Amino acid sequence: MRSFLYVLSALAVMGLAFWAYHENYKTQAALAEVERLQDDIAENRETLSILKAEWAYLNRPDRLRDLADLNFERLELMPLAPEQFGRVEEIAYPAPPVPEALEPIPLSFQERQEP
């Protein structure tokens, strides 16, 4: 009987060792994936900052003004004037919804029992 318990204990230890090694490899794979994703995020953030800098460079007012002057005949762009803007009062907002008519609520106990 004792030898059976020894064999059973040895099998349990081997099973647990296999499980521990398996979990260790899964954990290492997950950590490698997290590191790869963090590298991708850092690369994308760097790319985004470069694109923002290029966008700011291309949208300089003096550059846009020069482009508008060069293409005036084709685009027919005119400078903005204060008369081209409207006022908030001129905006037509939709009317608020009207609630449906409700039955009156009786005020006294005697009115409630009369129907």
Short mmCIF file of C-alpha atoms in Angstrom, two decimals:
data_model
loop_
_atom_site.label_atom_id
_atom_site.label_comp_id
_atom_site.label_asym_id
_atom_site.label_seq_id
_atom_site.Cartn_x
_atom_site.Cartn_y
_atom_site.Cartn_z
CA MET A 1 0.00 0.00 0.00
CA ARG A 2 2.88 2.32 0.79
CA SER A 3 4.44 1.84 -2.62
CA PHE A 4 1.13 2.74 -4.26
CA LEU A 5 1.08 6.06 -2.36
CA TYR A 6 4.70 6.71 -3.36
CA VAL A 7 3.89 6.10 -7.02
CA LEU A 8 0.74 8.23 -6.75
CA SER A 9 2.72 11.05 -5.08
CA ALA A 10 5.45 10.83 -7.73
CA LEU A 11 2.82 11.03 -10.51
CA ALA A 12 1.18 14.01 -8.80
CA VAL A 13 4.54 15.80 -8.55
CA MET A 14 5.27 15.09 -12.24
CA GLY A 15 1.82 16.32 -13.22
CA LEU A 16 2.24 19.50 -11.21
CA ALA A 17 5.72 20.02 -12.69
CA PHE A 18 4.30 19.63 -16.21
CA TRP A 19 1.52 22.10 -15.38
CA ALA A 20 4.01 24.59 -13.87
CA TYR A 21 6.29 24.44 -16.93
CA HIS A 22 3.29 24.81 -19.23
CA GLU A 23 2.06 27.88 -17.31
CA ASN A 24 5.60 29.29 -17.33
CA TYR A 25 5.78 29.08 -21.13
CA LYS A 26 2.31 30.63 -21.50
CA THR A 27 3.36 33.48 -19.20
CA GLN A 28 6.57 34.08 -21.14
CA ALA A 29 4.59 34.14 -24.40
CA ALA A 30 2.11 36.64 -22.93
CA LEU A 31 4.94 38.87 -21.68
CA ALA A 32 6.59 38.77 -25.11
CA GLU A 33 3.26 39.75 -26.70
CA VAL A 34 2.85 42.66 -24.24
CA GLU A 35 6.37 43.87 -25.01
CA ARG A 36 5.69 43.66 -28.76
CA LEU A 37 2.45 45.61 -28.33
CA GLN A 38 4.20 48.27 -26.25
CA ASP A 39 6.84 48.63 -28.96
CA ASP A 40 4.07 49.01 -31.57
CA ILE A 41 2.34 51.63 -29.43
CA ALA A 42 5.58 53.59 -29.00
CA GLU A 43 6.25 53.44 -32.74
CA ASN A 44 2.70 54.59 -33.54
CA ARG A 45 2.96 57.46 -31.04
CA GLU A 46 6.22 58.58 -32.64
CA THR A 47 4.64 58.40 -36.09
CA LEU A 48 1.64 60.38 -34.83
CA SER A 49 3.85 63.11 -33.38
CA ILE A 50 5.73 63.36 -36.70
CA LEU A 51 2.43 63.59 -38.61
CA LYS A 52 1.17 66.30 -36.24
CA ALA A 53 4.37 68.30 -36.80
CA GLU A 54 4.03 67.93 -40.58
CA TRP A 55 0.36 68.98 -40.39
CA ALA A 56 1.28 72.07 -38.37
CA TYR A 57 4.04 72.89 -40.87
CA LEU A 58 1.72 72.53 -43.87
CA ASN A 59 -1.05 74.60 -42.25
CA ARG A 60 1.03 77.70 -41.55
CA PRO A 61 -1.06 80.79 -42.34
CA ASP A 62 1.63 82.40 -44.50
CA ARG A 63 2.00 79.21 -46.59
CA LEU A 64 -1.77 78.89 -47.04
CA ARG A 65 -2.04 82.57 -47.98
CA ASP A 66 0.66 82.12 -50.64
CA LEU A 67 -1.11 79.03 -52.01
CA ALA A 68 -4.42 80.89 -52.14
CA ASP A 69 -2.76 83.77 -54.02
CA LEU A 70 -1.12 81.38 -56.50
CA ASN A 71 -4.43 79.62 -57.23
CA PHE A 72 -6.74 82.64 -57.07
CA GLU A 73 -8.00 82.34 -60.66
CA ARG A 74 -8.79 78.65 -60.31
CA LEU A 75 -10.22 78.63 -56.77
CA GLU A 76 -11.62 82.19 -56.60
CA LEU A 77 -11.11 82.32 -52.84
CA MET A 78 -11.92 85.58 -51.13
CA PRO A 79 -10.71 86.70 -47.69
CA LEU A 80 -13.15 86.28 -44.82
CA ALA A 81 -15.14 89.33 -43.79
CA PRO A 82 -17.18 89.93 -40.62
CA GLU A 83 -20.36 90.25 -42.69
CA GLN A 84 -20.07 86.59 -43.72
CA PHE A 85 -20.73 85.37 -40.17
CA GLY A 86 -24.20 85.05 -38.66
CA ARG A 87 -25.49 85.59 -35.15
CA VAL A 88 -26.72 82.98 -32.73
CA GLU A 89 -30.18 84.59 -32.70
CA GLU A 90 -30.52 83.87 -36.43
CA ILE A 91 -30.34 80.10 -35.96
CA ALA A 92 -33.72 78.39 -36.13
CA TYR A 93 -33.82 75.84 -33.34
CA PRO A 94 -36.59 73.21 -33.36
CA ALA A 95 -39.49 73.81 -31.00
CA PRO A 96 -39.49 71.70 -27.83
CA PRO A 97 -41.95 68.79 -27.88
CA VAL A 98 -45.37 69.50 -26.39
CA PRO A 99 -46.38 66.94 -23.72
CA GLU A 100 -49.64 65.10 -24.21
CA ALA A 101 -52.65 66.25 -22.19
CA LEU A 102 -53.01 64.37 -18.92
CA GLU A 103 -56.14 63.66 -16.90
CA PRO A 104 -56.53 65.90 -13.87
CA ILE A 105 -55.55 64.41 -10.53
CA PRO A 106 -58.30 64.48 -7.91
CA LEU A 107 -57.45 66.63 -4.93
CA SER A 108 -59.64 65.07 -2.22
CA PHE A 109 -60.45 61.52 -1.15
CA GLN A 110 -64.18 61.94 -1.97
CA GLU A 111 -63.44 62.87 -5.60
CA ARG A 112 -61.45 59.66 -6.04
CA GLN A 113 -64.37 57.39 -5.04
CA GLU A 114 -67.07 59.05 -7.19
CA PRO A 115 -66.49 57.44 -10.66
#
